[in-house]
């Protein structure tokens, strides 16, 4: 999916002793990371990432080497949460009947990212007056990408440092913390379990966790997939005591290494019992086992078929007993039938009932030598939404190609309408998600290409991309289209692209951009009625040094008169940040 980290592996001559931090960086890290990026990250945190996190498989180093490179790259370690950051009363109680909830990727089961008037408790007039109520800093992080769950006044959020927090919504004070083994990017979801609750989330090395929501104690931990490149990026969905986990990978990036046997990862959905994590089923999106399918010019074996990650949250259709997932591209040849598709699986068994492929033969990865004809990299990065209009159900899916599709769930996904809203790119026409209020579909426009800056860094084009399109559900015609904002002049790493998912409440659509702004548009005509620039330092309630950056990956959460927004995202040179912001009128 992500076309990042290209660049030749520079095997630099050793500058000093073989295991000095600098030489390890040059040999094992510099092909993918700028040295500067880690300056603000605590060394202890980098060591952890190398030990058990996302980098463990990429750069197998000895303990001494890990510590040396972390000390060379990072800052002196932060001290952890200060005592004053904790709530005085640390009792967490969750009333399932409270009604004030945003639980999981979407507040609605159809993944429409819509919050009802009663639960949002926020009018268009109040949105105009939203003000910052508190800011919470993620210590040492460069990215804030875990969408919080907010239930009955409690906020649960993950972080790219792998720390998971329970916070009180009113003040942002900490009730408990839990440390996962790798970055936690999924939305949080809470499921009742007897008198208690399980908080469910995945991490970027494919770990999946159930933590007691009341106490932060680990209940169980499983691996969603054994492949070394596997990760859980899309958010889980829960139904009747079973959690459905979408599995993706970043093997596309592994494949940039010349001698990598590209590729062997297969996307999947895993269903686990909330009670104990035992597996109900696992369904792969590539049915064949990858085999050697030839050799590159340099003799490196080619493997395939592979890929078809599930990057987004599954959508539960209780009425039909189905689970819908939108899939990504193949990584290597041969192409398979479920890539760039919407796939319907039986909730109970995972059996594939139907699928609709919109871009066949989309083979794409970092391995240029493995693929004879490279595909356009048009994954689905966003969840399919279930909507109803005039008594008819439709599944709406937005693709990185810039096309939005409406599929008929009663006719095996037959296309009812399709509409192009963007030119499409590897970084998304539609990237991480749309919203719908039952009348229109609101699609943030990403577009935007990577360019080389004058200093040679890869960055998003500051003059390309962005905007928000409203499409009528009935026929896909454009109701309105809001132009991109142009505020990027002179801000390094700034881009108008809107990759982050939108959020809808009655009368208002929220959408964030890589320019660091979160904006509220009227649902009626797309006029901007509120615009908050997160590109600044914030005084945080937990005393952590924090600033805002690009908005990406996750979207605003609206509950009971408050709006929660993550800011900061470290990818293709976009603006880093480490803050969760809470707004109220
Ligand atoms: C083949 C490319 C590649 C190489 C080589 C590589 N990395 Fe990474 N690294 C990545 C990618 C991609 C990510 C982001 C993963 C994600 O999206 O979660 C990452 C993430 C990280 C993170 C976590 C950043 C965060 O915001 O939490 C750290 C720390 C890190 N790498 C350190 C290193 C170090 C140190 C080395 C060398 C010993 C190294 N990496 C080698 C590609 C690479």
XYZ file of C-alpha atoms and ligand atoms in Angstrom:
628
model
C 0.000 0.000 0.000
C 2.474 2.659 1.027
C 5.095 3.657 -1.447
C 7.676 4.735 1.083
C 11.188 4.102 2.085
C 12.416 3.630 -1.437
C 16.014 4.449 -1.940
C 19.081 2.388 -2.349
C 20.567 0.479 0.495
C 23.817 2.268 1.097
C 26.317 -0.099 2.613
C 28.483 2.617 4.051
C 32.069 1.805 4.896
C 32.468 1.533 8.645
C 33.331 4.922 10.016
C 34.604 3.788 13.370
C 34.413 0.642 15.499
C 32.225 -2.010 13.886
C 29.457 -1.754 16.461
C 29.370 1.997 17.098
C 25.875 3.458 16.994
C 26.723 5.534 13.964
C 28.013 2.658 11.869
C 25.033 0.489 12.800
C 22.741 3.300 11.746
C 24.531 3.696 8.434
C 24.471 0.011 7.701
C 21.045 -1.023 8.962
C 18.792 2.018 9.201
C 19.836 4.848 6.887
C 18.254 3.343 3.800
C 14.827 3.931 5.336
C 15.204 6.560 8.085
C 16.578 10.088 8.221
C 18.786 10.455 11.270
C 16.973 13.650 12.307
C 13.630 11.892 12.713
C 14.705 10.191 15.952
C 16.278 13.165 17.681
C 13.275 13.705 19.974
C 12.540 10.032 20.619
C 13.763 8.563 23.923
C 16.548 6.022 23.369
C 14.722 3.504 25.583
C 11.799 3.704 23.210
C 13.974 3.020 20.142
C 15.521 0.036 21.934
C 12.045 -1.341 22.604
C 11.031 -0.940 18.960
C 14.169 -2.849 17.942
C 13.590 -5.588 20.511
C 10.004 -6.540 20.102
C 8.387 -3.931 17.954
C 8.102 -3.352 14.257
C 11.850 -3.214 13.604
C 12.764 -6.546 15.235
C 12.410 -8.425 11.963
C 13.993 -5.787 9.707
C 17.191 -5.224 11.576
C 18.252 -8.271 13.607
C 20.904 -6.845 15.937
C 22.612 -8.013 19.119
C 21.529 -6.478 22.425
C 24.693 -4.302 22.482
C 24.115 -3.075 18.953
C 20.487 -2.200 19.702
C 21.451 -0.131 22.719
C 24.321 1.547 20.831
C 22.233 2.608 17.837
C 19.371 3.767 20.067
C 21.748 5.896 22.155
C 23.239 7.387 18.967
C 19.856 8.246 17.448
C 17.584 9.069 20.372
C 17.374 11.490 23.256
C 17.955 10.795 26.937
C 14.946 8.861 28.180
C 11.788 10.490 29.442
C 10.742 9.692 32.994
C 7.287 8.211 32.281
C 3.992 9.660 33.464
C 4.281 12.083 36.393
C 2.220 11.485 39.521
C 0.202 14.703 38.956
C -0.976 13.388 35.589
C -3.091 10.686 37.272
C -6.697 11.203 38.350
C -7.274 11.548 42.067
C -10.114 9.061 41.917
C -8.912 6.289 39.635
C -12.048 4.182 39.526
C -13.155 3.371 35.964
C -16.808 2.463 35.600
C -18.589 1.930 32.319
C -22.361 2.037 32.083
C -23.320 0.229 28.893
C -26.649 2.043 28.867
C -25.187 5.556 29.015
C -25.786 6.171 25.282
C -22.841 8.578 25.165
C -20.412 6.401 23.271
C -18.109 6.205 20.301
C -16.836 2.629 20.418
C -14.503 1.279 17.715
C -13.788 2.677 14.265
C -17.305 4.032 13.884
C -20.047 4.927 16.342
C -22.457 3.050 14.045
C -22.201 -0.657 13.145
C -22.341 0.188 9.407
C -18.954 1.959 9.651
C -20.520 5.242 8.509
C -18.549 7.260 11.086
C -21.780 9.047 11.973
C -22.744 10.121 15.455
C -26.450 10.668 16.214
C -27.723 14.016 17.491
C -28.438 12.520 20.920
C -24.979 10.967 21.372
C -23.080 13.865 19.764
C -24.953 16.459 21.830
C -23.367 19.154 19.662
C -25.160 21.486 17.249
C -23.837 23.362 14.218
C -23.992 26.589 16.267
C -21.929 25.024 19.053
C -19.386 23.676 16.546
C -18.643 27.277 15.519
C -17.572 27.927 19.114
C -15.478 24.820 19.791
C -12.469 25.621 21.953
C -9.541 23.574 23.183
C -10.405 22.074 26.537
C -7.294 19.980 27.164
C -4.319 18.465 25.368
C -2.670 15.162 26.237
C 0.900 14.439 25.084
C 2.275 11.051 23.979
C 5.771 11.108 25.442
C 8.504 10.820 22.823
C 6.121 9.901 19.967
C 6.243 11.311 16.436
C 2.778 10.127 15.435
C -0.660 10.122 17.091
C -2.790 7.620 15.207
C -4.916 5.510 17.532
C -8.541 6.605 17.462
C -9.914 6.765 21.004
C -13.023 4.995 22.186
C -15.098 7.253 24.413
C -17.724 5.623 26.602
C -19.643 7.145 29.444
C -17.003 9.784 30.198
C -13.984 7.469 29.835
C -11.472 7.806 26.974
C -9.373 4.801 25.907
C -6.527 5.456 23.507
C -3.403 3.772 22.168
C -0.240 5.456 20.893
C 2.671 4.926 18.553
C 4.895 4.306 21.582
C 2.670 1.320 22.363
C 1.365 2.939 25.577
C -2.396 2.527 26.027
C -4.237 4.898 28.353
C -7.549 5.246 30.109
C -8.261 8.963 30.568
C -11.183 10.856 32.012
C -12.961 12.715 29.203
C -13.702 15.819 31.255
C -10.111 16.562 32.272
C -7.697 14.207 30.486
C -6.276 12.849 33.742
C -4.868 9.310 33.587
C -6.633 6.401 35.249
C -4.329 3.614 34.127
C -1.699 2.830 31.506
C -0.750 -0.400 29.743
C 2.358 -0.987 27.650
C 1.924 -2.961 24.397
C 4.903 -4.453 22.548
C 4.644 -2.308 19.416
C 2.860 0.829 18.150
C -0.915 0.684 18.627
C -2.639 2.195 15.645
C -6.069 0.612 15.709
C -9.118 2.292 17.139
C -9.983 1.068 20.609
C -13.089 -1.043 21.083
C -14.731 -2.071 24.352
C -16.824 -5.251 24.699
C -18.871 -6.251 27.750
C -17.622 -9.426 29.418
C -19.844 -10.427 32.334
C -19.823 -7.545 34.822
C -16.509 -6.201 33.418
C -15.333 -5.008 30.007
C -12.553 -6.024 27.628
C -10.653 -3.284 25.794
C -9.553 -4.746 22.444
C -6.816 -3.487 20.129
C -4.012 -4.641 17.842
C -0.381 -3.579 17.402
C 2.030 -3.059 14.519
C 3.719 -6.411 14.978
C 0.381 -8.257 14.708
C -0.099 -8.627 18.455
C -3.727 -8.510 19.578
C -4.752 -7.695 23.144
C -7.680 -7.851 25.516
C -7.084 -5.602 28.526
C -9.603 -5.190 31.330
C -11.092 -1.746 30.681
C -11.723 -1.141 34.389
C -8.141 -1.821 35.533
C -5.767 -1.913 32.534
C -4.735 -5.494 33.388
C -3.904 -7.845 30.529
C -6.577 -10.536 30.057
C -5.015 -12.227 27.016
C -2.681 -11.534 24.146
C -2.568 -13.381 20.797
C -0.716 -13.102 17.542
C -3.115 -12.304 14.680
C -0.626 -13.696 12.150
C 2.817 -15.352 12.222
C 4.394 -13.621 9.237
C 7.311 -11.381 10.380
C 5.909 -8.421 8.417
C 2.311 -8.804 9.652
C 0.612 -5.981 11.533
C -2.830 -4.933 12.643
C -3.544 -1.522 11.111
C -7.305 -1.609 10.511
C -9.544 -1.505 13.560
C -11.280 -4.564 14.946
C -15.068 -5.024 14.975
C -17.056 -6.928 17.622
C -20.291 -8.879 17.409
C -21.830 -11.398 19.842
C -18.684 -12.090 21.844
C -16.414 -12.431 18.796
C -13.820 -9.894 17.649
C -12.967 -9.673 13.929
C -9.395 -8.549 13.236
C -8.173 -7.308 9.839
C -4.551 -8.307 9.120
C -2.192 -6.306 6.910
C 1.590 -6.160 6.540
C 4.414 -3.968 5.451
C 6.185 -6.639 3.463
C 5.993 -4.168 0.555
C 8.709 -2.242 2.426
C 10.798 -5.348 3.232
C 10.817 -5.945 -0.508
C 12.951 -2.843 -1.111
C 15.949 -4.954 0.011
C 17.570 -6.398 -3.120
C 17.953 -9.967 -1.840
C 14.485 -10.221 -0.238
C 12.434 -13.218 -1.387
C 9.376 -11.206 -2.375
C 6.729 -11.985 -1.223
C 5.018 -14.424 1.131
C 2.544 -12.495 3.283
C -1.168 -13.162 2.765
C -3.862 -10.833 4.109
C -6.551 -12.287 6.339
C -9.342 -11.727 8.804
C -9.138 -13.510 12.166
C -12.137 -14.083 14.428
C -11.319 -14.599 18.132
C -13.581 -15.144 21.152
C -13.553 -12.032 23.360
C -13.725 -14.311 26.406
C -10.306 -15.974 26.023
C -8.847 -15.127 22.619
C -9.442 -18.618 21.241
C -9.792 -18.690 17.482
C -13.178 -19.143 15.821
C -11.864 -18.857 12.263
C -9.202 -17.290 10.080
C -9.822 -16.605 6.393
C -7.030 -15.650 4.022
C -7.612 -13.215 1.186
C -5.118 -15.204 -0.922
C -6.153 -18.859 -0.852
C -3.016 -20.378 -2.416
C 0.195 -20.861 -0.383
C 3.026 -18.758 -1.843
C 5.646 -20.751 -3.758
C 8.813 -19.996 -5.693
C 7.587 -18.649 -9.012
C 10.849 -17.721 -10.726
C 14.021 -15.722 -10.153
C 15.008 -12.079 -10.432
C 17.867 -11.153 -12.737
C 20.281 -11.378 -9.786
C 19.133 -14.908 -8.929
C 16.921 -13.954 -5.942
C 13.903 -16.283 -5.851
C 10.491 -14.722 -6.479
C 7.627 -15.889 -4.273
C 3.894 -15.610 -4.803
C 0.999 -15.139 -4.831
C 0.991 -12.667 -1.932
C -0.447 -9.454 -0.499
C -4.132 -8.492 -0.381
C -3.804 -6.920 3.059
C -6.918 -5.831 4.892
C -6.012 -2.264 5.946
C -9.377 -1.138 7.286
C -12.091 -2.080 9.748
C -14.458 -4.915 8.796
C -18.148 -4.027 8.529
C -20.701 -6.211 10.321
C -24.012 -6.875 8.549
C -26.079 -8.597 11.223
C -29.151 -8.744 8.978
C -27.417 -10.911 6.357
C -25.009 -12.612 8.781
C -22.044 -11.241 6.797
C -18.787 -9.418 7.402
C -17.471 -7.152 4.635
C -13.814 -6.332 4.173
C -12.197 -4.103 1.583
C -8.797 -5.366 0.425
C -5.448 -4.171 -0.914
C -3.180 -5.016 -3.848
C -1.123 -8.129 -4.555
C 2.597 -7.806 -3.675
C 3.998 -10.215 -6.268
C 2.925 -12.339 -9.205
C 0.677 -14.149 -9.947
C -2.342 -11.853 -9.464
C -5.291 -13.235 -7.471
C -9.031 -12.702 -7.535
C -9.615 -10.977 -4.163
C -7.152 -8.051 -4.440
C -8.636 -4.505 -4.561
C -12.025 -6.040 -3.764
C -14.905 -5.933 -1.366
C -15.236 -9.436 0.104
C -18.276 -10.793 1.994
C -17.557 -13.494 4.593
C -19.983 -15.439 6.786
C -19.872 -14.030 10.316
C -19.997 -17.494 11.865
C -17.513 -19.379 9.696
C -15.468 -16.857 7.682
C -16.513 -18.641 4.502
C -16.316 -16.300 1.499
C -19.817 -15.827 0.114
C -19.119 -13.327 -2.642
C -16.518 -10.802 -3.716
C -16.361 -7.868 -6.084
C -12.992 -6.980 -7.551
C -12.749 -3.448 -8.945
C -9.082 -3.344 -10.090
C -7.735 -6.713 -11.244
C -3.992 -7.461 -11.574
C -2.874 -4.660 -9.252
C 0.548 -6.055 -8.312
C 2.683 -3.615 -6.385
C 5.548 -3.722 -3.881
C 8.957 -2.287 -3.188
C 10.479 -5.091 -5.255
C 10.851 -3.603 -8.712
C 12.698 -6.641 -10.013
C 9.901 -9.088 -9.091
C 7.064 -7.681 -11.118
C 6.820 -7.622 -14.878
C 3.954 -5.135 -15.059
C 3.571 -2.943 -11.976
C -0.002 -2.184 -10.875
C -1.297 1.260 -9.839
C -1.276 0.488 -6.028
C -5.002 1.186 -5.722
C -5.800 -0.517 -2.425
C -8.909 -0.008 -0.463
C -7.523 1.760 2.609
C -10.932 2.550 4.019
C -13.793 0.444 5.324
C -16.911 -0.304 3.276
C -19.933 1.564 4.677
C -23.420 0.079 4.933
C -26.130 2.658 4.161
C -29.833 2.568 3.284
C -31.765 4.758 0.909
C -35.437 4.395 -0.062
C -35.568 0.966 1.562
C -32.528 -0.306 -0.302
C -29.190 -1.217 1.306
C -25.937 -0.199 -0.358
C -22.304 -0.890 0.461
C -20.187 2.155 -0.290
C -16.439 1.841 -0.717
C -13.870 4.528 -1.596
C -10.647 3.486 -3.304
C -7.176 5.018 -3.570
C -7.946 5.299 -7.294
C -10.245 8.239 -6.446
C -13.396 6.295 -7.337
C -16.271 5.743 -4.886
C -18.372 2.614 -5.534
C -21.882 1.717 -4.396
C -22.362 -2.067 -4.383
C -25.537 -4.107 -3.995
C -25.169 -6.488 -1.015
C -28.111 -8.560 -2.301
C -26.542 -9.111 -5.730
C -23.047 -10.279 -4.838
C -21.672 -6.762 -4.839
C -22.898 -5.756 -8.275
C -21.980 -2.108 -8.930
C -25.035 0.189 -8.576
C -23.132 3.406 -9.261
C -19.576 4.672 -9.289
C -18.264 8.204 -9.100
C -14.807 9.635 -9.563
C -14.036 12.346 -7.028
C -10.240 12.539 -7.300
C -7.462 11.677 -9.700
C -6.166 8.963 -7.378
C -2.620 8.125 -6.313
C -0.521 5.738 -4.321
C -1.377 7.870 -1.265
C -5.044 7.765 -1.943
C -7.794 9.434 -3.866
C -9.849 8.214 -0.914
C -7.385 6.975 1.696
C -8.532 6.164 5.249
C -12.255 6.734 5.219
C -15.464 8.467 4.396
C -18.520 9.308 6.508
C -22.232 9.278 5.791
C -25.259 10.884 7.436
C -27.720 8.717 5.483
C -28.241 11.335 2.797
C -24.764 11.937 1.368
C -21.395 10.244 1.464
C -18.597 12.627 2.483
C -15.269 11.716 0.933
C -12.073 13.531 1.933
C -9.741 13.834 -1.056
C -6.121 12.819 -0.611
C -4.405 12.869 -4.013
C -1.035 14.586 -3.818
C 2.183 13.036 -5.110
C 5.546 12.562 -3.451
C 8.211 14.972 -4.651
C 11.857 15.528 -3.847
C 12.452 18.671 -1.819
C 15.408 20.901 -2.750
C 17.404 19.083 -0.036
C 16.594 15.709 -1.606
C 13.993 14.556 0.959
C 10.817 12.841 -0.227
C 7.859 15.016 0.648
C 4.238 15.465 -0.338
C 3.744 18.207 -2.912
C 2.602 21.291 -0.903
C 0.390 22.457 -3.782
C -1.394 19.233 -4.672
C -4.410 17.366 -3.286
C -7.080 18.008 -0.675
C -10.749 18.903 -0.629
C -13.968 17.236 0.481
C -16.676 15.837 -1.816
C -20.314 15.183 -0.900
C -22.003 12.534 -3.059
C -25.728 11.745 -2.986
C -26.205 8.183 -1.782
C -29.107 7.668 -4.152
C -27.122 7.974 -7.370
C -23.554 9.089 -6.622
C -24.080 12.554 -8.106
C -22.056 15.351 -6.531
C -24.044 17.430 -4.025
C -21.099 19.808 -3.412
C -17.356 19.826 -3.394
C -15.280 21.916 -0.984
C -12.001 23.208 -2.382
C -8.735 22.338 -0.651
C -7.346 24.905 1.759
C -4.080 26.495 0.677
C -2.141 27.270 3.834
C 1.076 25.364 3.156
C 3.332 28.066 1.785
C 6.650 28.083 3.680
C 5.720 25.229 6.043
C 8.144 22.312 5.498
C 6.374 18.964 5.094
C 2.959 20.623 4.743
C 0.380 19.278 2.296
C -3.318 20.068 1.734
C -4.078 16.336 1.238
C -6.954 14.975 3.281
C -6.019 11.346 3.984
C -7.658 11.176 7.407
C -11.167 9.728 7.670
C -14.100 12.138 7.949
C -16.650 12.150 10.765
C -20.307 13.212 10.487
C -22.854 14.510 12.993
C -26.206 16.052 12.043
C -25.444 19.160 9.980
C -21.639 19.004 10.278
C -18.740 17.079 8.712
C -15.292 17.078 10.366
C -12.186 16.451 8.271
C -8.477 16.812 9.041
C -5.625 17.464 6.603
C -1.873 16.944 6.413
C -1.645 20.741 6.829
C -2.398 20.212 10.532
C -5.854 21.766 10.451
C -9.063 20.100 11.560
C -12.052 21.710 9.890
C -15.823 21.493 10.256
C -17.906 21.850 7.083
C -21.662 22.298 6.881
C -23.377 19.164 5.585
C -25.651 21.465 3.582
C -23.112 23.126 1.304
C -19.579 22.388 2.500
C -18.855 25.819 3.944
C -16.111 25.785 6.594
C -17.623 26.854 9.932
C -14.720 25.965 12.235
C -11.008 25.627 11.575
C -8.423 24.792 14.222
C -4.714 24.828 13.399
C -2.935 22.148 15.465
C 0.562 23.107 14.234
C 1.886 24.434 17.510
C 3.163 23.432 20.899
C 0.563 22.569 23.516
C 0.565 22.815 27.264
C -0.491 19.281 28.154
C -2.454 18.038 31.160
C 0.133 15.273 31.695
C 3.095 17.669 31.566
C 4.602 16.058 28.443
C 6.226 18.278 25.820
C 3.910 18.000 22.850
C 3.108 19.583 19.525
C 0.590 19.018 16.757
C 1.387 17.985 13.197
C -0.265 16.344 10.215
C -3.733 14.824 10.680
C -3.830 11.361 9.168
C -4.877 7.778 9.770
C -7.530 8.511 12.353
C -10.521 10.849 12.503
C -12.375 13.039 15.002
C -14.522 11.329 17.630
C -17.619 13.236 18.800
C -19.354 12.294 22.046
C -21.559 14.234 24.432
C -20.558 17.740 23.423
C -16.855 16.980 23.016
C -14.628 16.432 19.962
C -11.397 14.406 20.256
C -8.692 14.815 17.609
C -5.248 13.205 17.235
C -2.501 15.304 15.670
C 0.928 14.309 14.315
C 1.915 11.786 11.659
C 5.384 10.759 10.565
C 5.235 9.455 7.002
C 6.705 10.689 3.715
C 8.130 13.754 5.414
C 4.775 14.915 6.846
C 4.689 16.952 10.038
C 5.287 14.941 13.189
C 3.349 15.469 16.387
C 2.253 13.688 19.537
C -0.938 15.106 20.908
C -4.568 14.174 21.605
C -6.763 17.282 21.691
C -10.190 17.581 23.327
C -12.549 20.374 22.269
C -15.842 21.597 23.703
C -17.992 24.708 23.044
C 13.457 -1.484 5.127
C 13.207 -0.213 5.741
C 13.590 -0.016 7.192
C 14.799 -0.255 7.808
C 16.044 -0.860 7.196
C 14.652 0.193 9.181
N 13.399 0.697 9.375
Fe 12.676 1.468 11.107
N 10.825 1.668 10.256
C 10.535 1.407 8.932
C 9.136 1.635 8.712
C 8.377 1.468 7.403
C 8.611 2.052 9.966
C 7.201 2.442 10.277
C 6.424 1.244 10.616
C 5.005 1.645 10.821
O 4.420 2.275 9.937
O 4.510 1.321 11.866
C 9.703 2.055 10.905
C 9.575 2.397 12.252
C 10.650 2.564 13.115
C 10.530 3.079 14.452
C 9.254 3.473 15.149
C 8.921 4.893 14.818
C 7.717 5.374 15.588
O 7.213 6.462 15.245
O 7.262 4.708 16.518
C 11.799 3.118 14.966
C 12.210 3.610 16.344
C 12.692 2.604 13.952
N 11.947 2.275 12.847
C 14.060 2.485 14.087
C 14.880 1.847 13.166
C 16.276 1.616 13.390
C 17.048 2.082 14.629
C 16.711 0.930 12.300
C 18.093 0.377 12.090
C 18.645 -0.469 13.119
C 15.600 0.749 11.384
N 14.507 1.316 11.965
C 15.669 0.129 10.146
C 11.416 0.980 7.961
C 12.723 0.583 8.190
